[in-house]
Amino acid sequence: MKFDVLTLFPEMFEPIKQSIIGKAVEKKLIDINLINIRDFSKDKHKKVDDTPYGGGAGMVMRPDVVYDAYQSVKEERAKVIYMSPQGKTLNQQIVEDLSKESHLIILCGHYEGIDQRVLDKIVNEEISIGDYVLTGGEIPAMVLIDSVSRYIEGVLKQDSIQEESFCMRTFRVSTIYET
């Protein structure tokens, strides 16, 4: 599984390189590629924000910079996910479905978000990790990478995945009805 993460703060991902996920990267079971969106700014100060198109409070990430960062990793079969408080709430079914993909491009927003024009053009799905707002999409992206990676073959032993709490809950309910 390949994860391309488009972010303004790639250094925030240092903790994800530890433990089980770090070992999965070492074994080449997963690939986590961090793309600094600022590297695609044509501004000499690496500016990436602007006022929202159509008005509104705060600043949004500029569409040209985000689009250019996306273009640098774009593959036809890649699924693009925007980590957003307005997205569908991440759950076990979404995790398992995403683990069947071969390439996820994860877009981490900042400020008041990302210019809607680029989201409309490149994003396949918006995902939230809960009904609250964080300062950016990096922590939610790490949650997504961690939860999805567990279902990549070889990252965990198959028994470990089958005996997890969400899987066991289904088993226990069916066992009760069978007796």
GROMACS .gro file of C-alpha atoms in nm:
model
  179
    1MET     CA    1   0.000   0.000   0.000
    2LYS     CA    2   0.129   0.342  -0.090
    3PHE     CA    3   0.032   0.650   0.113
    4ASP     CA    4   0.116   0.990  -0.033
    5VAL     CA    5   0.046   1.263   0.223
    6LEU     CA    6   0.013   1.622   0.103
    7THR     CA    7   0.089   1.844   0.401
    8LEU     CA    8   0.233   2.177   0.511
    9PHE     CA    9   0.401   2.007   0.808
   10PRO     CA   10   0.575   1.680   0.709
   11GLU     CA   11   0.782   1.690   1.030
   12MET     CA   12   0.464   1.615   1.228
   13PHE     CA   13   0.471   1.259   1.089
   14GLU     CA   14   0.783   1.152   1.279
   15PRO     CA   15   0.579   0.950   1.537
   16ILE     CA   16   0.413   0.739   1.265
   17LYS     CA   17   0.755   0.596   1.179
   18GLN     CA   18   0.765   0.413   1.514
   19SER     CA   19   0.633   0.077   1.634
   20ILE     CA   20   0.433  -0.149   1.403
   21ILE     CA   21   0.394   0.108   1.126
   22GLY     CA   22   0.770   0.175   1.126
   23LYS     CA   23   0.838  -0.197   1.096
   24ALA     CA   24   0.588  -0.224   0.809
   25VAL     CA   25   0.772   0.056   0.628
   26GLU     CA   26   1.108  -0.117   0.687
   27LYS     CA   27   0.964  -0.442   0.544
   28LYS     CA   28   0.829  -0.244   0.246
   29LEU     CA   29   0.472  -0.357   0.319
   30ILE     CA   30   0.365   0.005   0.316
   31ASP     CA   31   0.520   0.319   0.174
   32ILE     CA   32   0.456   0.658   0.337
   33ASN     CA   33   0.563   0.945   0.117
   34LEU     CA   34   0.538   1.296   0.265
   35ILE     CA   35   0.495   1.580   0.017
   36ASN     CA   36   0.547   1.934   0.146
   37ILE     CA   37   0.285   2.148  -0.025
   38ARG     CA   38   0.503   2.459   0.030
   39ASP     CA   39   0.757   2.315  -0.215
   40PHE     CA   40   0.504   2.384  -0.492
   41SER     CA   41   0.456   2.753  -0.413
   42LYS     CA   42   0.592   2.982  -0.682
   43ASP     CA   43   0.603   3.269  -0.431
   44LYS     CA   44   0.954   3.356  -0.307
   45HIS     CA   45   0.823   3.338   0.053
   46LYS     CA   46   0.658   2.997  -0.011
   47LYS     CA   47   0.314   3.146   0.060
   48VAL     CA   48   0.035   2.890   0.030
   49ASP     CA   49  -0.271   3.072   0.166
   50ASP     CA   50  -0.512   3.330   0.029
   51THR     CA   51  -0.853   3.477   0.100
   52PRO     CA   52  -1.141   3.244   0.009
   53TYR     CA   53  -1.276   3.271  -0.344
   54GLY     CA   54  -1.619   3.426  -0.304
   55GLY     CA   55  -1.537   3.577   0.037
   56GLY     CA   56  -1.557   3.460   0.395
   57ALA     CA   57  -1.351   3.473   0.711
   58GLY     CA   58  -0.999   3.340   0.746
   59MET     CA   59  -0.761   3.208   0.485
   60VAL     CA   60  -0.765   2.894   0.271
   61MET     CA   61  -0.490   2.699   0.102
   62ARG     CA   62  -0.447   2.817  -0.256
   63PRO     CA   63  -0.579   2.583  -0.525
   64ASP     CA   64  -0.277   2.612  -0.758
   65VAL     CA   65  -0.029   2.505  -0.491
   66VAL     CA   66  -0.243   2.213  -0.372
   67TYR     CA   67  -0.312   2.104  -0.731
   68ASP     CA   68   0.056   2.111  -0.826
   69ALA     CA   69   0.145   1.903  -0.518
   70TYR     CA   70  -0.128   1.655  -0.614
   71GLN     CA   71  -0.002   1.637  -0.974
   72SER     CA   72   0.343   1.536  -0.846
   73VAL     CA   73   0.206   1.207  -0.706
   74LYS     CA   74  -0.110   1.152  -0.911
   75GLU     CA   75  -0.170   0.803  -1.045
   76GLU     CA   76  -0.481   0.689  -1.226
   77ARG     CA   77  -0.581   0.428  -0.966
   78ALA     CA   78  -0.504   0.643  -0.660
   79LYS     CA   79  -0.789   0.740  -0.429
   80VAL     CA   80  -0.769   1.096  -0.296
   81ILE     CA   81  -0.894   1.157   0.058
   82TYR     CA   82  -0.931   1.498   0.218
   83MET     CA   83  -0.916   1.491   0.598
   84SER     CA   84  -1.199   1.726   0.692
   85PRO     CA   85  -1.437   1.777   0.985
   86GLN     CA   86  -1.719   1.786   0.727
   87GLY     CA   87  -1.636   1.438   0.594
   88LYS     CA   88  -1.787   1.099   0.670
   89THR     CA   89  -1.681   0.982   1.014
   90LEU     CA   90  -1.409   0.719   0.996
   91ASN     CA   91  -1.531   0.377   1.108
   92GLN     CA   92  -1.419   0.016   1.084
   93GLN     CA   93  -1.598  -0.048   0.753
   94ILE     CA   94  -1.431   0.252   0.587
   95VAL     CA   95  -1.092   0.138   0.725
   96GLU     CA   96  -1.136  -0.212   0.584
   97ASP     CA   97  -1.257  -0.079   0.247
   98LEU     CA   98  -0.960   0.160   0.218
   99SER     CA   99  -0.718  -0.120   0.303
  100LYS     CA  100  -0.815  -0.283  -0.029
  101GLU     CA  101  -0.686   0.017  -0.224
  102SER     CA  102  -0.331   0.014  -0.356
  103HIS     CA  103  -0.262   0.388  -0.337
  104LEU     CA  104  -0.412   0.656  -0.113
  105ILE     CA  105  -0.334   1.024  -0.151
  106ILE     CA  106  -0.421   1.199   0.174
  107LEU     CA  107  -0.470   1.573   0.168
  108CYS     CA  108  -0.419   1.758   0.498
  109GLY     CA  109  -0.588   2.095   0.523
  110HIS     CA  110  -0.494   2.396   0.733
  111TYR     CA  111  -0.627   2.744   0.802
  112GLU     CA  112  -0.999   2.752   0.718
  113GLY     CA  113  -0.949   2.464   0.474
  114ILE     CA  114  -0.864   2.431   0.109
  115ASP     CA  115  -1.008   2.627  -0.181
  116GLN     CA  116  -1.322   2.434  -0.282
  117ARG     CA  117  -1.238   2.449  -0.654
  118VAL     CA  118  -0.941   2.215  -0.615
  119LEU     CA  119  -1.133   1.985  -0.379
  120ASP     CA  120  -1.408   1.949  -0.640
  121LYS     CA  121  -1.150   1.858  -0.902
  122ILE     CA  122  -0.928   1.605  -0.721
  123VAL     CA  123  -1.091   1.464  -0.404
  124ASN     CA  124  -1.276   1.130  -0.411
  125GLU     CA  125  -1.382   1.128  -0.047
  126GLU     CA  126  -1.378   1.352   0.261
  127ILE     CA  127  -1.317   1.174   0.592
  128SER     CA  128  -1.340   1.303   0.949
  129ILE     CA  129  -1.209   1.135   1.264
  130GLY     CA  130  -1.482   1.289   1.480
  131ASP     CA  131  -1.718   1.576   1.543
  132TYR     CA  132  -1.460   1.836   1.645
  133VAL     CA  133  -1.213   2.065   1.473
  134LEU     CA  134  -0.834   2.032   1.487
  135THR     CA  135  -0.570   2.279   1.369
  136GLY     CA  136  -0.492   2.070   1.064
  137GLY     CA  137  -0.531   1.738   0.888
  138GLU     CA  138  -0.200   1.582   0.993
  139ILE     CA  139  -0.319   1.404   1.308
  140PRO     CA  140  -0.630   1.267   1.131
  141ALA     CA  141  -0.405   1.151   0.845
  142MET     CA  142  -0.188   0.959   1.095
  143VAL     CA  143  -0.500   0.798   1.243
  144LEU     CA  144  -0.610   0.694   0.894
  145ILE     CA  145  -0.267   0.554   0.800
  146ASP     CA  146  -0.239   0.361   1.126
  147SER     CA  147  -0.588   0.211   1.113
  148VAL     CA  148  -0.568   0.116   0.743
  149SER     CA  149  -0.214  -0.022   0.765
  150ARG     CA  150  -0.322  -0.281   1.023
  151TYR     CA  151  -0.521  -0.453   0.747
  152ILE     CA  152  -0.236  -0.469   0.496
  153GLU     CA  153  -0.117  -0.827   0.463
  154GLY     CA  154   0.192  -0.894   0.674
  155VAL     CA  155   0.166  -0.585   0.896
  156LEU     CA  156  -0.006  -0.784   1.174
  157LYS     CA  157  -0.064  -1.155   1.216
  158GLN     CA  158  -0.399  -1.257   1.068
  159ASP     CA  159  -0.515  -1.386   1.410
  160SER     CA  160  -0.459  -1.041   1.561
  161ILE     CA  161  -0.691  -0.877   1.310
  162GLN     CA  162  -0.966  -1.138   1.345
  163GLU     CA  163  -0.970  -1.113   1.725
  164GLU     CA  164  -1.002  -0.735   1.744
  165SER     CA  165  -1.285  -0.576   1.939
  166PHE     CA  166  -1.491  -0.468   1.638
  167CYS     CA  167  -1.463  -0.814   1.480
  168MET     CA  168  -1.531  -0.991   1.812
  169ARG     CA  169  -1.847  -0.789   1.873
  170THR     CA  170  -1.996  -0.930   1.553
  171PHE     CA  171  -1.888  -1.283   1.650
  172ARG     CA  172  -2.034  -1.259   2.000
  173VAL     CA  173  -2.373  -1.139   1.877
  174SER     CA  174  -2.402  -1.420   1.624
  175THR     CA  175  -2.294  -1.677   1.886
  176ILE     CA  176  -2.570  -1.563   2.123
  177TYR     CA  177  -2.836  -1.614   1.855
  178GLU     CA  178  -2.703  -1.956   1.757
  179THR     CA  179  -2.749  -2.112   2.106
   0.00000   0.00000   0.00000
